[in-house]
């Protein structure tokens, strides 16, 4: 296994043996460790001293189910904190198959505005990856839906990682996009502006050709197989994850109705917890709408090889042709409910434009909602929202403001209700109606991030326990436990977060631990997992502290403390001491 | 007494019994159903009244608050019933 270092200053590379200290890491555990060890915390995120790190999970590239995830890490231009954002596609297993444990992009292009692509393939005679730099200028400034087919035509069956116009333009809202299994530019490590970090280095694409690559080494095959069988059984049995279960049928947008019912679906820029149009944009409506337009039922597909949950949907136009994949819950909410838009065709177009331009759908939607509050458009005006999205995609002065995210737009436009923590906008759960998720937003090392500690499971969905969403009691412990577990069990192993929906089946957790021990030859127990996760969080926290963040940054925006949120008319009432206890007692 | 009921996930298609006669267009996820129940009925009584398959039923809300099946309903309550759901 290697660490592949790419220097964009002189376009050289080094293939290093994995140091002992990194051998048992992968995914977020590895990206965050490398950033902690090597990136000066006070560096400018878009300057030459930041590093962009790609690391497949520990079991990524093996036959472990639902595990084809890549962690992308750097210091974030959106939050100024350490950042890990992950995505599933064919790209992560391809990198792992070439035995690259981490790809570290360093330095910075010398010529402003110049873009390169990196091509990695397997050199069979040398028995190692072959690294090439090729000019990418001809693809700059274009819609990714137009660019991807050109790359497939040129390189054949490859896996693509890329940035769009947003990353090229160094927007703080810019993701790293990967091709899904049908070649769409739709799988995003979206959060935190990592596309801009890649853009700042002058790197436009990373193209992987895994042909003849040897694949991932497994220390104890029998144990690994036992683990993957346990996990597979759990995922095939749990109601949410099984074939034709909730995720496979309705997609992640099945959450729209339940969050609305619970009064925790942020609407019209976080001014209400209920949205009248919710049923029109929910997962059930997507399923029914497709059925009507296609004349048959359509179940969802996998975003990445080996996923047996298969939650990714495709929305179709009235004539039955494809409009976009994928309308995720977060995108559906951010560009729908939070902008007051209840028309799935408009939402689908907004998602498509985010994919085309290289924008994170969450940050884009929350920014447009802030712009609506400032009077640039009416809430509910989908047509105007599409126009604002094009401004971002064209790089007009207004577009550049909006492209720098929710908080930047709120500052420029004079909007007090800016729903961000550490500069990153909140996703689709209202903290005033679901107190625990607010603790995760406030304290996560990543800024407002639901995936960092998904307390929605016990607070709303009745998975891994059941607690009252409106009560602040005991929620610091819940958030801390979820943050620590997540850092390892999904983000470091390389499993998709959605395996957590099978956690009430005991073999789910055990299976993952067996898989990890099988691949690494370790002897971790189920009880070790939280400790391993906590270690990762401590490194991230240490980086953030050295970057100048203190506990005053672990707070929700002030308006949530004095504006009562309908329908429950609650404010955010988790005391600061409870927030401080999350990491204070880690 | 009358309560307002909405069914979500797979449950909208699972309703059976006389109530269907009132909704000739069929029942969709989130359609508002006005259901007449005897006074003092519980959520469990409502579920039985709609002949919902209990094995498909996971979460119940009354007026936006999670409640268990033994919860006693009051006139005008707004009820939401869900099959198991997850996402992110
Ligand atoms: S569950 Fe969904 S998001 Fe996760 S890996 Fe599978 S298809 Fe992708």
XYZ file of C-alpha atoms and ligand atoms in Angstrom:
682
model
C 0.000 0.000 0.000
C 1.169 3.475 -0.840
C 0.633 7.095 -0.116
C 0.746 8.861 -3.473
C 1.851 12.484 -3.224
C 1.180 14.812 -6.103
C 2.941 18.144 -6.206
C 1.040 20.637 -8.362
C 3.818 23.240 -8.215
C 6.158 21.249 -10.444
C 3.820 18.373 -11.338
C 5.994 15.728 -9.779
C 4.913 12.808 -7.656
C 6.184 10.434 -5.021
C 4.958 6.968 -4.221
C 5.721 6.330 -0.550
C 5.259 3.203 1.512
C 2.511 3.723 4.046
C 4.151 4.714 7.343
C 3.435 2.411 10.264
C 1.323 5.020 12.042
C -1.113 5.161 9.118
C -1.345 1.438 8.388
C -4.548 0.816 10.324
C -6.302 3.948 9.115
C -8.490 4.712 6.129
C -11.185 7.144 5.029
C -11.761 10.056 7.383
C -9.403 8.631 9.993
C -6.595 8.916 7.472
C -7.516 12.209 5.780
C -7.889 13.916 9.150
C -4.662 12.407 10.509
C -2.638 13.525 7.487
C -4.117 17.027 7.659
C -3.525 17.164 11.395
C 0.077 16.034 10.922
C 1.012 18.007 7.821
C -1.173 21.061 7.169
C -0.341 24.264 9.076
C -3.629 25.052 10.882
C -3.279 28.766 10.136
C -2.682 28.331 6.419
C -5.016 29.915 3.920
C -7.302 27.145 2.645
C -6.706 28.258 -0.940
C -2.987 28.863 -0.556
C -0.040 26.599 -1.386
C 0.260 25.074 2.086
C -3.140 23.432 2.248
C -3.339 19.818 1.122
C -6.219 17.942 -0.433
C -6.324 14.323 0.652
C -8.351 11.483 -0.862
C -8.592 8.235 1.110
C -10.781 5.206 0.436
C -12.232 3.536 3.528
C -10.538 0.548 5.169
C -12.812 -1.982 3.460
C -13.457 0.034 0.291
C -12.588 -1.969 -2.805
C -13.399 -5.298 -1.146
C -16.630 -7.270 -1.452
C -17.986 -5.657 1.738
C -21.508 -4.410 0.949
C -22.265 -0.698 0.612
C -18.674 0.377 1.170
C -17.475 2.181 -1.963
C -16.842 5.523 -0.274
C -14.054 8.060 -0.556
C -13.183 10.591 2.106
C -11.952 13.908 0.804
C -10.216 16.127 3.334
C -8.463 19.502 3.583
C -8.685 22.725 5.534
C -12.019 24.120 4.371
C -12.403 27.562 2.781
C -16.045 27.589 3.932
C -15.488 26.802 7.608
C -11.764 27.401 8.144
C -11.796 24.100 10.019
C -10.553 20.661 9.132
C -12.973 19.059 6.720
C -13.947 15.598 5.611
C -16.649 15.107 3.055
C -17.410 11.716 1.580
C -19.060 10.273 -1.486
C -19.787 6.925 -3.078
C -18.974 6.000 -6.668
C -16.800 3.647 -8.697
C -13.831 5.965 -8.103
C -13.021 4.996 -4.485
C -12.723 1.230 -5.117
C -10.630 1.973 -8.214
C -8.148 3.963 -6.123
C -8.114 1.231 -3.470
C -7.599 -1.468 -6.113
C -4.380 0.320 -7.141
C -3.322 -0.050 -3.517
C -3.297 3.698 -2.944
C -4.264 4.268 0.658
C -4.189 8.025 0.269
C -3.704 10.464 -2.579
C -2.299 13.735 -1.254
C -2.432 16.774 -3.529
C 0.111 19.392 -2.498
C 1.526 22.700 -3.713
C -0.136 24.971 -6.198
C -0.055 25.649 -9.938
C 2.422 28.341 -10.885
C 0.365 29.770 -13.705
C -2.897 31.400 -12.688
C -5.946 30.006 -14.455
C -4.099 26.889 -15.705
C -5.745 23.500 -15.158
C -4.397 19.973 -15.261
C -5.764 16.510 -15.038
C -4.162 13.636 -13.276
C -4.401 10.224 -14.841
C -3.692 7.105 -12.786
C -3.564 3.639 -14.259
C -1.959 0.339 -13.323
C 1.477 -0.377 -14.752
C 1.609 -4.157 -14.889
C 5.298 -4.492 -15.684
C 6.332 -2.201 -12.856
C 3.634 -3.501 -10.521
C 2.659 -0.022 -9.401
C 0.420 2.868 -10.392
C 1.373 4.946 -13.404
C 1.005 8.686 -12.897
C 0.533 11.218 -15.698
C -0.269 14.926 -15.821
C -2.219 16.172 -18.839
C -3.439 19.687 -19.678
C -7.149 20.153 -18.936
C -7.704 23.697 -20.188
C -10.007 22.607 -23.011
C -12.575 21.407 -20.447
C -12.576 24.496 -18.242
C -15.706 26.633 -17.815
C -18.035 23.944 -19.095
C -21.085 22.117 -17.830
C -19.955 18.814 -16.301
C -22.765 16.990 -18.114
C -21.043 18.024 -21.349
C -17.520 17.335 -20.166
C -17.945 13.821 -18.741
C -18.953 12.182 -22.054
C -15.879 13.736 -23.681
C -13.657 12.173 -21.044
C -15.308 8.780 -21.415
C -14.830 9.030 -25.150
C -11.188 9.910 -24.739
C -10.205 7.481 -21.971
C -12.734 4.665 -22.248
C -14.070 2.943 -19.149
C -12.524 5.071 -16.424
C -13.632 6.589 -13.147
C -13.781 10.351 -12.934
C -13.270 12.725 -10.029
C -13.625 16.390 -10.897
C -14.500 19.947 -10.115
C -16.936 22.130 -12.016
C -17.088 25.845 -12.675
C -17.630 26.507 -8.963
C -14.364 24.824 -7.991
C -12.485 26.467 -10.854
C -13.799 29.831 -9.625
C -12.726 29.071 -6.043
C -16.237 29.396 -4.643
C -16.511 28.474 -0.997
C -19.529 26.494 -2.128
C -17.940 23.987 -4.470
C -17.826 20.224 -4.283
C -15.686 17.468 -5.669
C -17.870 15.511 -8.112
C -17.518 11.854 -9.023
C -19.161 9.918 -11.840
C -21.958 7.595 -10.781
C -22.326 4.136 -12.296
C -24.076 5.565 -15.363
C -21.383 8.204 -15.830
C -23.386 11.152 -14.509
C -21.503 13.906 -12.616
C -23.758 13.371 -9.643
C -21.918 11.917 -6.670
C -20.558 14.736 -4.560
C -18.182 15.206 -1.710
C -20.151 18.398 -1.572
C -19.721 20.060 1.742
C -17.145 22.568 2.818
C -15.825 23.942 -0.467
C -13.303 21.205 -1.196
C -13.786 21.822 -4.922
C -12.161 25.231 -4.433
C -9.162 23.646 -2.723
C -8.741 21.366 -5.731
C -9.256 24.327 -8.058
C -6.724 26.455 -6.219
C -4.099 23.833 -6.952
C -4.936 23.831 -10.654
C -6.323 20.313 -10.645
C -9.482 19.790 -12.692
C -9.840 15.998 -12.928
C -8.445 12.826 -11.468
C -9.103 10.016 -13.917
C -8.600 6.441 -12.731
C -8.203 3.413 -14.948
C -8.179 0.357 -12.685
C -7.667 -2.225 -15.417
C -5.358 -5.063 -14.185
C -4.931 -3.418 -10.765
C -4.399 -6.055 -8.071
C -7.177 -5.104 -5.643
C -7.229 -4.723 -1.887
C -5.204 -7.090 0.292
C -7.150 -8.965 2.951
C -5.253 -10.324 5.977
C -7.848 -12.870 7.136
C -10.194 -13.786 4.341
C -12.376 -16.157 6.370
C -13.057 -13.586 9.059
C -13.682 -10.910 6.476
C -16.197 -13.112 4.657
C -17.977 -13.866 7.889
C -18.242 -10.155 8.577
C -19.523 -9.189 5.187
C -22.146 -11.943 5.352
C -23.356 -10.692 8.721
C -23.640 -7.155 7.425
C -25.292 -8.271 4.196
C -27.903 -10.230 6.166
C -28.630 -7.244 8.380
C -28.997 -4.869 5.422
C -31.252 -7.317 3.598
C -33.464 -7.744 6.663
C -33.910 -4.243 8.100
C -37.088 -2.571 6.845
C -35.360 0.648 5.842
C -32.426 -0.911 3.969
C -33.855 -4.134 2.491
C -34.676 -4.533 -1.215
C -37.890 -2.644 -1.968
C -37.664 -1.200 1.560
C -38.044 2.490 2.330
C -34.737 3.660 0.818
C -34.880 1.452 -2.263
C -38.477 2.463 -2.989
C -38.758 6.091 -1.973
C -35.132 7.205 -1.701
C -33.771 9.418 1.040
C -36.497 12.005 0.297
C -38.873 9.707 2.173
C -37.803 11.823 5.155
C -39.606 14.929 3.893
C -42.994 13.887 5.261
C -41.809 12.647 8.619
C -39.679 15.699 9.320
C -42.622 17.859 8.322
C -44.951 15.905 10.591
C -42.503 16.308 13.470
C -42.433 20.073 12.810
C -38.714 19.886 12.071
C -38.573 20.437 8.301
C -37.028 23.891 7.917
C -39.115 25.952 5.503
C -38.636 29.390 3.917
C -35.142 29.958 5.255
C -35.642 28.373 8.660
C -38.695 30.430 9.525
C -41.039 27.471 10.073
C -40.750 23.771 10.838
C -43.618 22.914 8.531
C -43.999 23.276 4.766
C -47.437 23.018 3.263
C -46.122 21.636 -0.010
C -44.147 18.835 1.680
C -46.226 15.886 0.393
C -45.768 17.184 -3.193
C -41.996 16.872 -3.030
C -41.601 13.846 -0.729
C -40.087 10.497 -1.678
C -43.557 9.008 -2.023
C -44.436 11.734 -4.560
C -41.228 11.017 -6.476
C -42.132 7.319 -6.655
C -45.719 8.032 -7.701
C -44.685 10.756 -10.156
C -42.198 8.475 -11.870
C -44.812 5.723 -12.002
C -47.252 8.044 -13.695
C -44.724 9.343 -16.194
C -43.099 5.995 -16.978
C -46.179 3.810 -16.764
C -44.402 1.465 -14.356
C -42.864 1.348 -10.911
C -39.248 2.417 -10.690
C -37.078 1.303 -7.786
C -33.839 3.062 -6.975
C -30.309 2.211 -8.043
C -26.847 2.036 -6.478
C -24.605 5.081 -6.582
C -21.561 2.851 -6.363
C -20.487 -0.734 -6.977
C -21.504 -3.262 -4.338
C -24.238 -1.234 -2.673
C -27.143 -3.480 -1.748
C -29.293 -0.736 -0.236
C -29.563 1.121 -3.558
C -31.204 4.380 -2.539
C -30.404 6.641 -5.511
C -33.423 7.824 -7.458
C -33.926 9.332 -10.899
C -36.590 11.929 -11.611
C -38.266 11.883 -15.018
C -39.771 14.627 -17.156
C -43.446 14.527 -18.165
C -42.451 12.781 -21.423
C -40.723 9.997 -19.500
C -37.130 10.989 -20.312
C -34.615 11.369 -17.504
C -34.388 14.757 -15.838
C -31.858 14.167 -13.089
C -30.358 11.697 -10.689
C -30.383 12.011 -7.790
C -32.996 14.003 -5.876
C -31.722 13.299 -2.368
C -33.597 14.338 0.756
C -31.107 17.087 1.475
C -31.245 18.489 -2.058
C -35.017 18.166 -2.239
C -35.340 20.060 1.017
C -32.665 22.722 0.423
C -33.847 23.611 -3.072
C -37.496 22.821 -2.292
C -39.008 23.335 1.159
C -36.356 25.754 2.351
C -36.981 27.945 -0.700
C -40.758 27.451 -0.463
C -40.727 25.515 -3.763
C -43.076 22.524 -4.018
C -42.640 21.660 -7.687
C -40.487 18.576 -8.275
C -39.673 19.565 -11.859
C -38.200 22.866 -10.637
C -36.317 21.130 -7.832
C -34.951 18.542 -10.268
C -33.684 21.308 -12.532
C -31.992 23.038 -9.599
C -30.292 19.780 -8.595
C -29.176 19.253 -12.196
C -27.657 22.727 -12.285
C -25.752 22.101 -9.058
C -24.304 18.944 -10.640
C -23.529 20.813 -13.849
C -21.767 23.708 -12.110
C -20.076 21.792 -9.317
C -22.065 23.188 -6.382
C -23.118 21.554 -3.118
C -26.922 21.320 -3.228
C -27.364 22.013 0.486
C -25.257 25.154 0.555
C -26.745 26.320 -2.771
C -30.309 25.919 -1.508
C -29.720 27.611 1.810
C -27.981 30.477 -0.016
C -30.878 30.961 -2.416
C -33.256 30.961 0.564
C -31.210 33.750 2.173
C -31.324 35.644 -1.139
C -35.100 35.176 -1.166
C -35.346 36.551 2.325
C -33.319 39.542 1.174
C -35.909 40.148 -1.549
C -34.005 38.915 -4.593
C -36.888 36.528 -5.263
C -40.150 35.490 -3.636
C -40.199 32.299 -1.596
C -41.704 29.656 -3.848
C -40.526 31.215 -7.104
C -38.762 28.264 -8.732
C -38.149 30.110 -11.968
C -36.266 32.874 -10.195
C -34.337 30.324 -8.139
C -33.160 28.727 -11.389
C -32.042 32.150 -12.608
C -30.057 32.713 -9.404
C -28.417 29.315 -9.879
C -27.371 30.324 -13.397
C -25.818 33.502 -11.976
C -23.570 31.247 -9.902
C -22.831 29.077 -12.916
C -21.947 32.061 -15.069
C -19.830 33.831 -12.503
C -21.642 37.166 -12.598
C -20.866 39.468 -9.657
C -24.099 38.375 -7.931
C -23.312 34.757 -8.752
C -19.890 35.031 -7.176
C -21.445 36.376 -3.983
C -24.007 33.577 -3.849
C -21.326 31.043 -4.778
C -19.490 31.855 -1.612
C -22.226 30.350 0.448
C -25.023 31.147 2.803
C -23.131 33.161 5.376
C -21.280 35.270 2.809
C -24.582 36.010 1.058
C -26.291 36.833 4.358
C -23.516 39.304 5.201
C -23.624 41.021 1.841
C -27.425 41.098 1.683
C -28.063 42.084 5.295
C -29.923 38.973 6.396
C -29.824 38.214 10.127
C -31.373 34.767 9.815
C -28.235 33.045 8.562
C -28.545 29.342 9.445
C -24.877 28.435 9.726
C -22.368 27.085 12.217
C -18.680 27.774 11.596
C -19.679 29.197 8.220
C -21.394 26.044 6.940
C -25.133 25.999 6.447
C -27.422 23.663 8.303
C -28.918 20.697 6.543
C -32.533 19.556 6.597
C -33.328 19.186 10.303
C -34.470 22.111 12.453
C -32.504 22.231 15.704
C -35.343 24.011 17.518
C -37.562 20.996 16.839
C -34.879 18.309 17.169
C -32.552 19.343 19.961
C -29.891 16.656 19.664
C -29.092 17.315 16.024
C -28.526 20.952 16.998
C -25.820 19.765 19.381
C -24.147 17.925 16.523
C -24.401 21.019 14.302
C -22.942 23.228 17.020
C -20.084 21.039 18.144
C -19.061 18.970 15.130
C -15.517 19.592 13.953
C -17.000 20.163 10.489
C -19.481 23.008 11.016
C -23.218 22.316 10.726
C -23.244 18.737 9.499
C -25.962 16.157 10.096
C -23.856 13.176 9.061
C -21.284 13.898 11.787
C -23.609 12.615 14.509
C -26.983 11.589 13.169
C -29.128 11.777 16.289
C -32.195 11.847 14.024
C -32.202 8.060 14.312
C -33.309 7.962 17.963
C -34.935 11.406 17.996
C -37.264 10.942 15.014
C -36.923 7.579 13.318
C -36.992 5.187 16.277
C -33.701 3.590 15.239
C -31.004 2.898 17.888
C -33.369 3.958 20.675
C -36.145 6.490 21.026
C -35.938 9.919 22.661
C -38.189 12.976 22.655
C -36.958 15.348 19.908
C -38.084 18.494 21.755
C -36.316 17.657 24.984
C -32.729 18.841 25.508
C -32.217 16.281 28.301
C -29.313 13.905 27.876
C -28.740 14.916 24.298
C -25.093 15.928 24.712
C -24.281 12.290 25.500
C -26.314 11.067 22.544
C -24.609 13.466 20.135
C -21.140 12.659 21.500
C -21.723 8.915 21.165
C -23.001 9.281 17.607
C -20.134 11.586 16.606
C -17.517 9.166 17.914
C -19.139 6.078 16.417
C -19.665 7.725 13.033
C -16.068 8.904 12.771
C -14.980 5.289 12.669
C -17.787 2.884 11.860
C -18.842 4.537 8.635
C -16.482 7.396 7.788
C -13.257 5.457 8.376
C -14.297 1.957 7.339
C -15.733 3.314 4.080
C -19.300 2.195 4.646
C -22.137 4.461 3.648
C -23.797 6.158 6.622
C -27.075 4.459 5.708
C -25.916 1.113 7.053
C -26.798 2.737 10.401
C -30.470 2.092 9.614
C -29.806 -1.614 10.182
C -28.043 -1.070 13.524
C -30.929 -2.477 15.544
C -29.947 -5.846 14.107
C -26.973 -6.945 16.176
C -25.065 -8.596 13.344
C -24.799 -5.241 11.538
C -22.237 -3.745 13.911
C -20.480 -7.078 14.498
C -20.231 -7.670 10.781
C -18.457 -4.373 10.225
C -15.979 -5.046 13.021
C -15.266 -8.507 11.560
C -14.746 -7.017 8.114
C -12.265 -4.465 9.470
C -10.370 -7.103 11.464
C -10.398 -9.332 8.403
C -8.868 -6.676 6.157
C -6.353 -5.300 8.661
C -5.554 -8.391 10.720
C -6.497 -6.497 13.887
C -8.437 -7.732 16.920
C -10.774 -4.833 17.555
C -13.898 -5.533 19.561
C -17.241 -3.786 19.276
C -16.281 -1.794 22.382
C -13.121 -0.434 20.758
C -15.020 1.373 18.038
C -16.089 4.407 20.044
C -12.517 4.827 21.301
C -11.111 4.698 17.779
C -13.682 7.245 16.676
C -12.923 9.510 19.635
C -9.226 9.504 18.711
C -10.079 10.810 15.260
C -12.316 13.508 16.709
C -9.551 14.603 19.088
C -7.131 15.128 16.204
C -9.716 17.131 14.282
C -10.515 19.187 17.320
C -6.827 19.853 17.971
C -6.418 21.092 14.398
C -9.413 23.405 14.787
C -8.138 24.789 18.078
C -4.767 25.528 16.519
C -6.632 27.187 13.625
C -8.144 29.609 16.160
C -11.500 28.047 16.938
C -12.759 28.103 20.493
C -15.946 27.062 22.238
C -17.699 30.264 21.183
C -17.669 28.769 17.704
C -19.614 25.764 19.048
C -22.858 27.714 19.119
C -25.957 27.899 16.966
C -26.837 31.229 15.344
C -28.380 33.630 17.820
C -31.762 33.945 16.093
C -32.543 30.369 17.065
C -32.435 31.389 20.693
C -35.075 34.114 20.408
C -37.217 33.265 17.378
C -39.879 30.707 18.213
C -40.269 28.076 15.539
C -43.781 27.057 14.516
C -45.554 24.682 14.947
C -44.122 23.789 18.374
C -43.020 27.364 19.097
C -39.768 26.255 20.611
C -36.496 28.140 20.754
C -33.116 26.444 20.977
C -32.723 25.841 24.679
C -29.781 23.458 25.030
C -27.540 25.197 27.578
C -24.020 26.210 26.536
C -22.590 23.956 29.264
C -24.181 20.947 27.581
C -22.636 21.961 24.266
C -19.232 22.342 25.895
C -19.584 18.959 27.556
C -19.697 17.166 24.204
C -15.971 17.566 23.627
C -15.138 18.506 27.212
C -15.989 14.945 28.253
C -14.910 13.110 25.117
C -65.417 12.212 17.277
C -63.537 13.257 14.186
C -59.752 13.086 13.776
C -57.575 14.082 10.816
C -55.290 11.311 9.652
C -52.412 11.204 7.194
C -50.646 8.029 6.157
C -47.130 7.882 4.789
C -44.607 5.498 3.258
C -46.229 2.249 2.219
C -49.238 2.745 4.485
C -51.300 4.928 2.147
C -51.787 1.956 -0.161
C -52.494 -0.428 2.684
C -55.763 1.061 3.932
C -58.726 -1.209 3.552
C -62.293 -1.249 4.781
C -65.284 1.018 4.357
C -63.270 4.254 4.503
C -62.037 3.628 0.955
C -65.544 4.322 -0.346
C -65.077 7.990 0.662
C -61.920 8.355 -1.407
C -62.734 7.130 -4.914
C -59.515 8.730 -6.274
C -57.494 6.499 -3.954
C -55.394 7.506 -0.976
C -51.933 8.968 -1.452
C -49.153 9.568 1.006
C -50.161 12.688 2.883
C -53.826 12.745 1.751
C -55.980 14.120 4.530
C -58.457 11.508 5.806
C -61.279 12.565 8.085
C -61.991 9.616 10.309
C -64.963 9.208 12.630
C -64.131 7.279 15.800
C -65.945 6.546 19.061
C -65.009 8.915 21.910
C -61.950 7.832 23.898
C -60.445 5.857 21.052
C -56.719 5.244 21.119
C -54.207 5.277 18.299
C -54.431 1.478 18.300
C -58.207 1.726 17.750
C -57.594 4.058 14.823
C -55.081 1.640 13.297
C -57.610 -1.183 13.623
C -60.362 1.010 12.174
C -58.257 1.625 9.042
C -57.191 -2.058 8.941
C -53.565 -0.984 8.699
C -51.034 -3.832 8.718
C -49.369 -3.435 12.134
C -46.161 -5.080 10.935
C -45.674 -2.230 8.452
C -46.306 0.439 11.040
C -43.428 2.056 12.866
C -44.015 5.638 14.006
C -47.079 7.576 15.036
C -47.430 11.297 15.642
C -50.304 13.227 17.172
C -50.248 16.980 16.627
C -46.621 16.754 15.599
C -45.511 14.883 18.710
C -44.435 11.229 18.745
C -46.951 9.057 20.620
C -47.338 5.362 21.370
C -50.302 3.264 20.276
C -52.044 3.432 23.658
C -52.341 7.229 23.301
C -55.932 8.407 23.793
C -57.136 10.649 20.984
C -59.197 13.825 21.332
C -61.566 15.360 18.784
C -59.723 17.302 16.092
C -56.369 15.618 16.701
C -54.030 15.486 13.719
C -52.490 12.068 13.350
C -49.570 11.009 11.124
C -48.728 7.332 10.741
C -45.535 6.057 9.135
C -44.023 2.818 7.965
C -40.294 2.553 8.780
C -38.401 5.350 7.027
C -34.804 6.547 6.882
C -32.600 8.771 4.771
C -30.125 11.550 5.331
S -27.154 3.534 0.362
Fe -27.481 5.047 -1.244
S -25.938 6.663 -0.890
Fe -25.333 4.846 0.298
S -23.909 3.774 -1.041
Fe -25.938 2.902 -1.420
S -26.842 4.044 -3.127
Fe -25.065 5.197 -2.356
